[in-house]
JSON list of C-alpha atoms in Angstrom, two decimals:
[
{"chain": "O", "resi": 1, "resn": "UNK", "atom": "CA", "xyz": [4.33, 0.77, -8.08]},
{"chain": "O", "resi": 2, "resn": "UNK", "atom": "CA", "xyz": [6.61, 1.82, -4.75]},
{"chain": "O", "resi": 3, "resn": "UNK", "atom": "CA", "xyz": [3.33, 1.34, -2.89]},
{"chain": "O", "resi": 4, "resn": "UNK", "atom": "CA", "xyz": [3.05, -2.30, -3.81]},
{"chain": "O", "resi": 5, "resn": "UNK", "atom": "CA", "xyz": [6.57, -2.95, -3.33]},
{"chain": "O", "resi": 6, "resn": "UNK", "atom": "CA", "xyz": [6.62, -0.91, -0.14]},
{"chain": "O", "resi": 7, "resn": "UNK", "atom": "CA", "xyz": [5.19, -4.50, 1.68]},
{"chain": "O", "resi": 8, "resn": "UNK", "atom": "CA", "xyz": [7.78, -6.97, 3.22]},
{"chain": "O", "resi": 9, "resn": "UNK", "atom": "CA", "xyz": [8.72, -9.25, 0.33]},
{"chain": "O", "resi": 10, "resn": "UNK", "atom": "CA", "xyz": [10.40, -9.35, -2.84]},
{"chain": "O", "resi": 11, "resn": "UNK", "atom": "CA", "xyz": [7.67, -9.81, -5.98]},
{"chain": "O", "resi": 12, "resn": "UNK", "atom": "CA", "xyz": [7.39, -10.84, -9.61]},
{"chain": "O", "resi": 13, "resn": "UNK", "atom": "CA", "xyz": [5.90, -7.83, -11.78]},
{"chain": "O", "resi": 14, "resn": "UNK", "atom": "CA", "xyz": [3.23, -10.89, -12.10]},
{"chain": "O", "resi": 15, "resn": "UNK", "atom": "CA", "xyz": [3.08, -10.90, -8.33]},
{"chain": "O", "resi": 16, "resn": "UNK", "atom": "CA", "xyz": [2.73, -6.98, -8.09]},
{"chain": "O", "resi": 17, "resn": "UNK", "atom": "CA", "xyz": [-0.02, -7.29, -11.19]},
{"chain": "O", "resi": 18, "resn": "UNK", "atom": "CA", "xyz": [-2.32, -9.87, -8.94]},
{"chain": "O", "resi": 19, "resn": "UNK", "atom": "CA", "xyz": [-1.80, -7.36, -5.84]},
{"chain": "O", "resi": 20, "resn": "UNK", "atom": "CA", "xyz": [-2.86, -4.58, -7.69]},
{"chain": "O", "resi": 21, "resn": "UNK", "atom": "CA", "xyz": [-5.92, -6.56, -9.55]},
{"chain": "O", "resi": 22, "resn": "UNK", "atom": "CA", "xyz": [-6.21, -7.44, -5.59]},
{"chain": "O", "resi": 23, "resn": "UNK", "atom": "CA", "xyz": [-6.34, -4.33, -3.93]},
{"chain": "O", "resi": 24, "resn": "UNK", "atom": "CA", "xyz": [-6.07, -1.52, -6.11]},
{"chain": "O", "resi": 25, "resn": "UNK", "atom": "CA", "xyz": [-8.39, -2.08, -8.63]},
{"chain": "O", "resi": 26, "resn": "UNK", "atom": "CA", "xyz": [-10.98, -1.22, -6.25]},
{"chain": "O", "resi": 27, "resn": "UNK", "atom": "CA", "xyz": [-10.52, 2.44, -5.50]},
{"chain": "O", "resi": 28, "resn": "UNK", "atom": "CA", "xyz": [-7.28, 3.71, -7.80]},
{"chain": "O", "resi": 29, "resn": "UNK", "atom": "CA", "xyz": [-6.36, 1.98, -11.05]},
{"chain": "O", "resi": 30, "resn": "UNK", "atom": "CA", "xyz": [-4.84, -1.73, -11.80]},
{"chain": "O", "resi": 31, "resn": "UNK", "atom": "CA", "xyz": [-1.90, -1.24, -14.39]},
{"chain": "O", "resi": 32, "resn": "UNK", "atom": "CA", "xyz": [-1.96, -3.56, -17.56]},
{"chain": "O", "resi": 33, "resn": "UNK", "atom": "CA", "xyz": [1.15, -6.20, -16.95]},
{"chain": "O", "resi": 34, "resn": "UNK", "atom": "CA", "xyz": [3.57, -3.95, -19.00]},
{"chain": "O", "resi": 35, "resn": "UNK", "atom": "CA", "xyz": [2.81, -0.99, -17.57]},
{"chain": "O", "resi": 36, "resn": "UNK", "atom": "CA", "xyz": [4.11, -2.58, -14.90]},
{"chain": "O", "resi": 37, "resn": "UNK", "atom": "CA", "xyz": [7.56, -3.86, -16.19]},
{"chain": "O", "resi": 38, "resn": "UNK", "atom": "CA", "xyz": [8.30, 0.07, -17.38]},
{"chain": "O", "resi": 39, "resn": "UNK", "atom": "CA", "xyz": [7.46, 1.11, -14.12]},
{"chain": "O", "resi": 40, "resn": "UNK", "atom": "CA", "xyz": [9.66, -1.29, -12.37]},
{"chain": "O", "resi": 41, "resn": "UNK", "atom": "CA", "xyz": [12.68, -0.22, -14.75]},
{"chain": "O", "resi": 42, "resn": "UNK", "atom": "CA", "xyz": [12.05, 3.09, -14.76]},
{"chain": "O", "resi": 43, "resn": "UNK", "atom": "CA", "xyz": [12.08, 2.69, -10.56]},
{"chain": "O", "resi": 44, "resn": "UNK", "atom": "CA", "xyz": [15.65, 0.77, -10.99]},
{"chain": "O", "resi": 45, "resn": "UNK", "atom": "CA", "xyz": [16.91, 3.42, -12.80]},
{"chain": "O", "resi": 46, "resn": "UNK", "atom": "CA", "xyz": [16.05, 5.88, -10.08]},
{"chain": "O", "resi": 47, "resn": "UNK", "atom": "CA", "xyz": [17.78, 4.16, -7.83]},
{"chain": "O", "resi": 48, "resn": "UNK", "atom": "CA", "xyz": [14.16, 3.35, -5.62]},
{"chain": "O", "resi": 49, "resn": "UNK", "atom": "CA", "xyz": [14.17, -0.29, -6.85]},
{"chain": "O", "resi": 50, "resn": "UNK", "atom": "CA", "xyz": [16.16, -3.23, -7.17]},
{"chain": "O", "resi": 51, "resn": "UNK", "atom": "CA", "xyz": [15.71, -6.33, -8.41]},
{"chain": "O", "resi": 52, "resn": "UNK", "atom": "CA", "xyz": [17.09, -9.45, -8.87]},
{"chain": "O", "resi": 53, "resn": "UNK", "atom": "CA", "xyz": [17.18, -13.06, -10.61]},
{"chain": "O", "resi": 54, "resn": "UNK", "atom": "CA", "xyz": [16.06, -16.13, -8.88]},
{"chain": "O", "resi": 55, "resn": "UNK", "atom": "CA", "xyz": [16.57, -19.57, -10.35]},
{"chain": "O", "resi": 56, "resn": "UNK", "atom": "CA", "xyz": [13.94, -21.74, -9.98]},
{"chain": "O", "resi": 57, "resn": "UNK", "atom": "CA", "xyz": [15.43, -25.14, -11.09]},
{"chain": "O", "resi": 58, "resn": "UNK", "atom": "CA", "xyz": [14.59, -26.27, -14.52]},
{"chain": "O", "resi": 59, "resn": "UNK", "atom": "CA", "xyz": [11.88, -23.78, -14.52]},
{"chain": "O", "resi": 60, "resn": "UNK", "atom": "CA", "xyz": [12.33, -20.27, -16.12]},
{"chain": "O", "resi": 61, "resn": "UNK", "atom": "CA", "xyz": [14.41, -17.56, -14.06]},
{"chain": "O", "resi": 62, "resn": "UNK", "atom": "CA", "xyz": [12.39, -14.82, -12.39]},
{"chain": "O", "resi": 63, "resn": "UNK", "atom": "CA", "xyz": [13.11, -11.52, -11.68]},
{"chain": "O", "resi": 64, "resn": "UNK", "atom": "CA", "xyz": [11.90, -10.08, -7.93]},
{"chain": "O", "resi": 65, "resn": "UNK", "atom": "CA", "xyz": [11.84, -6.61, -7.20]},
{"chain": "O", "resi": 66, "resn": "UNK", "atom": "CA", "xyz": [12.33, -4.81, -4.10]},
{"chain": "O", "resi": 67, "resn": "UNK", "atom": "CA", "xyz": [11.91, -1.52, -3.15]},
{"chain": "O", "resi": 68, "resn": "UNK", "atom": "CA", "xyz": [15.08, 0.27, -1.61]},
{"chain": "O", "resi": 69, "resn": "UNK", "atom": "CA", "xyz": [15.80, 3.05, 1.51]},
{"chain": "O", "resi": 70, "resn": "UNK", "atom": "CA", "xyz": [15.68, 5.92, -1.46]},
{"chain": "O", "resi": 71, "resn": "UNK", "atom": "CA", "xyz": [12.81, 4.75, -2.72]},
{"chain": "O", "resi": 72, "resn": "UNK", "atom": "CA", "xyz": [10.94, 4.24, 0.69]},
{"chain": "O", "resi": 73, "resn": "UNK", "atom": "CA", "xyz": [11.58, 7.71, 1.38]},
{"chain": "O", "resi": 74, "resn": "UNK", "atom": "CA", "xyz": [10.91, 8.90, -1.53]},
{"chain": "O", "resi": 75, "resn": "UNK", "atom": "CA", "xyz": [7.19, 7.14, -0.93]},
{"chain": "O", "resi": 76, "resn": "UNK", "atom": "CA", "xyz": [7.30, 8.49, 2.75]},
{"chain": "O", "resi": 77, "resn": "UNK", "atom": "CA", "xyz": [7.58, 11.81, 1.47]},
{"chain": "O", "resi": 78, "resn": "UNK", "atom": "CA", "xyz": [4.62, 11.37, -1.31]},
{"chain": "O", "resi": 79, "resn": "UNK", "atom": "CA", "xyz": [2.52, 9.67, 1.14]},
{"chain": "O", "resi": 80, "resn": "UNK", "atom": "CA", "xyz": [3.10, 12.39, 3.70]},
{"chain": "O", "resi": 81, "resn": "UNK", "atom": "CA", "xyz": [2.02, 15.84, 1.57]},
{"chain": "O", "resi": 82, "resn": "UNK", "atom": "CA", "xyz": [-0.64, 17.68, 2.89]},
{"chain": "O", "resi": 83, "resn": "UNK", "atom": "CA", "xyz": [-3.14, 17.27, 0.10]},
{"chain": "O", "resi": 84, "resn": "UNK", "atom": "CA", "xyz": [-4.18, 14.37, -1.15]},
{"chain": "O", "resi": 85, "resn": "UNK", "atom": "CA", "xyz": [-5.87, 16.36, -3.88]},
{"chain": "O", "resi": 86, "resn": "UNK", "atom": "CA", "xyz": [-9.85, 15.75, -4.98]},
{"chain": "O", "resi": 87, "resn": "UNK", "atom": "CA", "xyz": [-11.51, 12.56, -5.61]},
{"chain": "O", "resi": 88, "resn": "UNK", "atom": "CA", "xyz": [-11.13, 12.30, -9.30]},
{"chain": "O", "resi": 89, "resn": "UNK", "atom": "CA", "xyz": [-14.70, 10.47, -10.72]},
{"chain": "O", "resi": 90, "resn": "UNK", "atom": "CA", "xyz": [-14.81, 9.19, -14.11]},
{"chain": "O", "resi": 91, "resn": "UNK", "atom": "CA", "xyz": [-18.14, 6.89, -14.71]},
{"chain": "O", "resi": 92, "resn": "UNK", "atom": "CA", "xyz": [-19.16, 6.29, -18.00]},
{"chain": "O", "resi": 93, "resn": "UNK", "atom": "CA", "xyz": [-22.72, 5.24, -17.10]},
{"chain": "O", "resi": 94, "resn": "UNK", "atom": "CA", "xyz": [-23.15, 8.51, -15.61]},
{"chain": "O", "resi": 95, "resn": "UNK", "atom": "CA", "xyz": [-22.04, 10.19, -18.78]},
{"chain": "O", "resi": 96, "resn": "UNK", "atom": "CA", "xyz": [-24.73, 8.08, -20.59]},
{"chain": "O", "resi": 97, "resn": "UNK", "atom": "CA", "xyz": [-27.46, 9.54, -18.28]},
{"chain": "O", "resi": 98, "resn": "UNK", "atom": "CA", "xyz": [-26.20, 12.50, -18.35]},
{"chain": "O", "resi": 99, "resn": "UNK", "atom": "CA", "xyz": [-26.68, 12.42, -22.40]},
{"chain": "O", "resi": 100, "resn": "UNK", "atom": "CA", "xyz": [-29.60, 10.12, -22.30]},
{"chain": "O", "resi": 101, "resn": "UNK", "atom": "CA", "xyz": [-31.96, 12.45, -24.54]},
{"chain": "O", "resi": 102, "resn": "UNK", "atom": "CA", "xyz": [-29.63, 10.85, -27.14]},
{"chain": "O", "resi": 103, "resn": "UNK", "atom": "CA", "xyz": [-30.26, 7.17, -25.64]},
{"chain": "O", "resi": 104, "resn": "UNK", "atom": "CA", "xyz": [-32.65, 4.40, -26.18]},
{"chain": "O", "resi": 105, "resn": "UNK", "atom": "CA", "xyz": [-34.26, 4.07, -22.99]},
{"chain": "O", "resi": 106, "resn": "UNK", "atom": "CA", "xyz": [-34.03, 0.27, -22.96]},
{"chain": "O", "resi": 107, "resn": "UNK", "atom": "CA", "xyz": [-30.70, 0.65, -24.17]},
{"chain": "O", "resi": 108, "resn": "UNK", "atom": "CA", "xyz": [-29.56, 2.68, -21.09]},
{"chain": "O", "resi": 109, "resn": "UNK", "atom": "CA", "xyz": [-32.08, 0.74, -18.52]},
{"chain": "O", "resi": 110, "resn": "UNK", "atom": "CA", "xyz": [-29.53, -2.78, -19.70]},
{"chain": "O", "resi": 111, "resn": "UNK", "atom": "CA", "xyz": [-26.58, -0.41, -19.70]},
{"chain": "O", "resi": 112, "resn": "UNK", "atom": "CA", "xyz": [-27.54, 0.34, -15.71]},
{"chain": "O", "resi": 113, "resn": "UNK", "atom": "CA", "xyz": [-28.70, -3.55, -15.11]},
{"chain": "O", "resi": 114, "resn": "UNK", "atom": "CA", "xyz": [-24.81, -4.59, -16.78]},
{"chain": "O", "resi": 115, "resn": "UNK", "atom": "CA", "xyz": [-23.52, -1.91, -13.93]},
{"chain": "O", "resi": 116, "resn": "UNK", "atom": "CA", "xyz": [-25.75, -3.38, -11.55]},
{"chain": "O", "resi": 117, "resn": "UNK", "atom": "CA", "xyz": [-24.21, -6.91, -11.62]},
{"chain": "O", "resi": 118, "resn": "UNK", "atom": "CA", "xyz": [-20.83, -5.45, -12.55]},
{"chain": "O", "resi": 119, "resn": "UNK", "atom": "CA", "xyz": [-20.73, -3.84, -9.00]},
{"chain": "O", "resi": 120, "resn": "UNK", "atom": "CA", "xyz": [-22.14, -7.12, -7.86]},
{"chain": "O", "resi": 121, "resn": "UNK", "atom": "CA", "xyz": [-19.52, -9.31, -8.75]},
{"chain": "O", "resi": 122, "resn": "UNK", "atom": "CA", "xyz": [-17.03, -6.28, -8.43]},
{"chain": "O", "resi": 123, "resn": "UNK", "atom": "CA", "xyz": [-18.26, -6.74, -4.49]},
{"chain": "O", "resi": 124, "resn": "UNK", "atom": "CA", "xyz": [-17.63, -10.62, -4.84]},
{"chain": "O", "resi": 125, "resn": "UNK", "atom": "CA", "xyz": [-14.10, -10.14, -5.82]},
{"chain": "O", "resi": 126, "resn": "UNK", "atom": "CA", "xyz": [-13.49, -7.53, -2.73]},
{"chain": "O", "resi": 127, "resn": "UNK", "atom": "CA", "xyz": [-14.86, -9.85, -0.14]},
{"chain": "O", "resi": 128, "resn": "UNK", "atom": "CA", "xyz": [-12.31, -12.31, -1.47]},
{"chain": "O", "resi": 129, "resn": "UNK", "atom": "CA", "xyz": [-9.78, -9.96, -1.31]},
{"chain": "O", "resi": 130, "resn": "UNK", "atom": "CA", "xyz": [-10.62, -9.44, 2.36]},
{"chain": "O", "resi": 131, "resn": "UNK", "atom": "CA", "xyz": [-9.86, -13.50, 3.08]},
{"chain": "O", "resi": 132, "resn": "UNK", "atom": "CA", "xyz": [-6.62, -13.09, 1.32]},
{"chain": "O", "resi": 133, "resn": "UNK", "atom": "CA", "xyz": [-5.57, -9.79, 3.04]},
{"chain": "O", "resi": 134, "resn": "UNK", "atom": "CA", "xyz": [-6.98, -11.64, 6.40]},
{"chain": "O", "resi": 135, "resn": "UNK", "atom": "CA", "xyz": [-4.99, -14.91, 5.70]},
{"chain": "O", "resi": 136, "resn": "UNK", "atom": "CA", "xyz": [-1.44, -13.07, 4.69]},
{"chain": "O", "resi": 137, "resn": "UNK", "atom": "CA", "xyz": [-1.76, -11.26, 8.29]},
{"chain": "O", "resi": 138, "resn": "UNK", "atom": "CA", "xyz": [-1.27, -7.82, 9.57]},
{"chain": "O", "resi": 139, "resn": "UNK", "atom": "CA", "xyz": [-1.63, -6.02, 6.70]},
{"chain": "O", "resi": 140, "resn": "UNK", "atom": "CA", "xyz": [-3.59, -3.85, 8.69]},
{"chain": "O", "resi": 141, "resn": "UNK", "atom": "CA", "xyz": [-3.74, -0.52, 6.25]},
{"chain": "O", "resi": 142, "resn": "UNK", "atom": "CA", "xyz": [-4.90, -2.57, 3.08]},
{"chain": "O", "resi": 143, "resn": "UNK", "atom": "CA", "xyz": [-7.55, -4.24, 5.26]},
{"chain": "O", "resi": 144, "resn": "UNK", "atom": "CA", "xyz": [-8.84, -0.80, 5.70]},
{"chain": "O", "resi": 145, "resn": "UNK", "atom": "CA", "xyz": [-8.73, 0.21, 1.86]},
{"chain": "O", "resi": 146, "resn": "UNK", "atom": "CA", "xyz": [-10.43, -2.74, 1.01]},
{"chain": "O", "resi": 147, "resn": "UNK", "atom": "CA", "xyz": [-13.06, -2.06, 3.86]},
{"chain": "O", "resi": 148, "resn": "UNK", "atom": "CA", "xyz": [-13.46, 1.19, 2.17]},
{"chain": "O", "resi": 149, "resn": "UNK", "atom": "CA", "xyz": [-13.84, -0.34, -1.18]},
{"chain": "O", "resi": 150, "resn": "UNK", "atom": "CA", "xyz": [-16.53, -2.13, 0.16]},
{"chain": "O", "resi": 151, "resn": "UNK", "atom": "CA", "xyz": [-18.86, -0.10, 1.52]},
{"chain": "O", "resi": 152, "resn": "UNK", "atom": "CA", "xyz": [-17.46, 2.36, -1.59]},
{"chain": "O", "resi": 153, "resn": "UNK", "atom": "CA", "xyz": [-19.39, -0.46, -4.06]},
{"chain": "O", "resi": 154, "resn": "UNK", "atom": "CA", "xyz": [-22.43, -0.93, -1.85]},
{"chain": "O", "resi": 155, "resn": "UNK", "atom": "CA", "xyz": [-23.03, 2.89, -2.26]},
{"chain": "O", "resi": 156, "resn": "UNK", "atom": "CA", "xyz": [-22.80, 2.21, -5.90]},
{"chain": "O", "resi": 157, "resn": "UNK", "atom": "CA", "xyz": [-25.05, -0.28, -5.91]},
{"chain": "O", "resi": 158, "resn": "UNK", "atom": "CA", "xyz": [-27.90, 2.11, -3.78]},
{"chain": "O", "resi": 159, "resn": "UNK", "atom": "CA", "xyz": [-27.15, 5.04, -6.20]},
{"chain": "O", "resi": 160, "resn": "UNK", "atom": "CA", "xyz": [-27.12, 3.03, -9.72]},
{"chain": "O", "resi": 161, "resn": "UNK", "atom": "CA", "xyz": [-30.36, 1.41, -7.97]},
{"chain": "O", "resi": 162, "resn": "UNK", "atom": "CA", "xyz": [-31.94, 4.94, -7.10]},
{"chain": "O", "resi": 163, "resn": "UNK", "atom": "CA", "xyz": [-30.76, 6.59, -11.09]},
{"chain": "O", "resi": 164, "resn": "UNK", "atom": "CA", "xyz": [-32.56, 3.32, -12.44]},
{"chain": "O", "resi": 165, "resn": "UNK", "atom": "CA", "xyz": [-35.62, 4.29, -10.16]},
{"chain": "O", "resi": 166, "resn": "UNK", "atom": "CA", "xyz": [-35.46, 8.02, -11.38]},
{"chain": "O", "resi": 167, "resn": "UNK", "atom": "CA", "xyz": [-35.14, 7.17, -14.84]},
{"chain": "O", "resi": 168, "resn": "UNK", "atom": "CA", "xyz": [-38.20, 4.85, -14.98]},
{"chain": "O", "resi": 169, "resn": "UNK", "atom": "CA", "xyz": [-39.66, 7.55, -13.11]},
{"chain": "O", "resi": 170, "resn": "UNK", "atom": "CA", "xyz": [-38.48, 9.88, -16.36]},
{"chain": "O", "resi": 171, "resn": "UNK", "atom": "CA", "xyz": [-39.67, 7.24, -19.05]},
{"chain": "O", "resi": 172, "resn": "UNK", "atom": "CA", "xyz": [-42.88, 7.29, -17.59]},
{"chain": "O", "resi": 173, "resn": "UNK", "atom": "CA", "xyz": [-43.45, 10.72, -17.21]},
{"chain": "O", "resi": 174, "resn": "UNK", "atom": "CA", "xyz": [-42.02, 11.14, -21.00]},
{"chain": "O", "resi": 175, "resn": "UNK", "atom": "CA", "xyz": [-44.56, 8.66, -22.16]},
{"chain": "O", "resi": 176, "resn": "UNK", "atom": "CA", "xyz": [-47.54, 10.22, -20.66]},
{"chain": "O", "resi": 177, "resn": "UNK", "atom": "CA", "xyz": [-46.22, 13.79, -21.19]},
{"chain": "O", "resi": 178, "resn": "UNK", "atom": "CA", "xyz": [-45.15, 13.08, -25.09]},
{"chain": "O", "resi": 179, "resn": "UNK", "atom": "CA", "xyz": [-48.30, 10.93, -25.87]},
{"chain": "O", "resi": 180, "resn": "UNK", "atom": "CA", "xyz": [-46.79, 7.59, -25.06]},
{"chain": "O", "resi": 181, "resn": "UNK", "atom": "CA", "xyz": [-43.50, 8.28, -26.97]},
{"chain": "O", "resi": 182, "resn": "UNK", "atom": "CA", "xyz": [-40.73, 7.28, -24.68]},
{"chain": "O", "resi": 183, "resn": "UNK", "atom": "CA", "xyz": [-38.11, 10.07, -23.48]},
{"chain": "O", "resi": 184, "resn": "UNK", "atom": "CA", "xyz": [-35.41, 10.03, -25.38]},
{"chain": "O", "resi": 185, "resn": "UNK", "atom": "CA", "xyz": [-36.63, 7.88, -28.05]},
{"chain": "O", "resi": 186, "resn": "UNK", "atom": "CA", "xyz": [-37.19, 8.59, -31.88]}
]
């Protein structure tokens, strides 16, 4: 959450919600809207946020947040450890293959074609991403996590493409090798 406050601007938790569904999403985690809102108050309590109430007329108040010096440093000095730490990879598709002698091959062959246009669309949204990262203006580090994030998805597309590939490649081996009985199938 300092991260996304850490840009020049005061923001909504809404705002800092369609930044993270923006930029985020694509390589860490989005937070659900009131994940967001603890955060935020847990940060104000620290001291590493502030925030404030803007009228808006006869519209609803809204609260903007800001990220303060303590909490900039306290980011600076997160942002500048060593480590990093491992990729951490969760992928539930892969943990489907991975137990497919339990699937339904045509059951897992839709589960990788869903992934397929998942990733697709998943691509769609970066590339839009990229316009508005592009049209706000030197935002120069995000433009590179989103470049990332693309070539990141077009890698998953080749690989879910290539397990697809194997796994037909399986099938048919299991059909001929089990007397037309599919692998992994009653």
């Amino acid at each position: 959450m300092l991260g996304l406050l850490s840009f020049p601007g005061e923001r909504t938790g809404y705002e800092l919600k369609k930044w993270a569904d923006a930029s985020l999403a694509f390589f860490y985690w989005s937070p659900a809207i009131s994940q967001i809102y603890a955060e935020l108050r847990r940060l104000e309590a620290l001291g590493y946020a502030s925030s404030r109430v803007a009228a808006q007329g006869d519209l609803r108040n809204k609260r903007l947040y800001a990220i303060t010096e303590a909490g900039r440093a306290a980011l600076a000095r997160w942002a500048d450890t060593a480590d990093a730490g491992p990729a951490v990879l969760k992928h539930p598709l892969v943990l489907r293959v991975w137990l497919g002698h339990l699937a339904d091959p045509d059951g897992l062959r839709s589960q990788l074609r869903a992934h397929l246009e998942r990733t697709q669309e998943q691509l769609r949204e970066i590339e839009r991403a990229q316009d508005v990262s592009r049209e706000i203006g030197h935002w120069p580090y995000p433009e590179v996590a989103l470049r990332w994030s693309e070539r990141h998805h077009r890698a998953e597309l080749e690989l879910a493409e290539a397990m697809l590939a194997d796994l037909e490649r399986l099938w048919q081996a299991g059909e001929e090798a089990y007397g037309g009985q599919a692998a992994g199938g009653g």
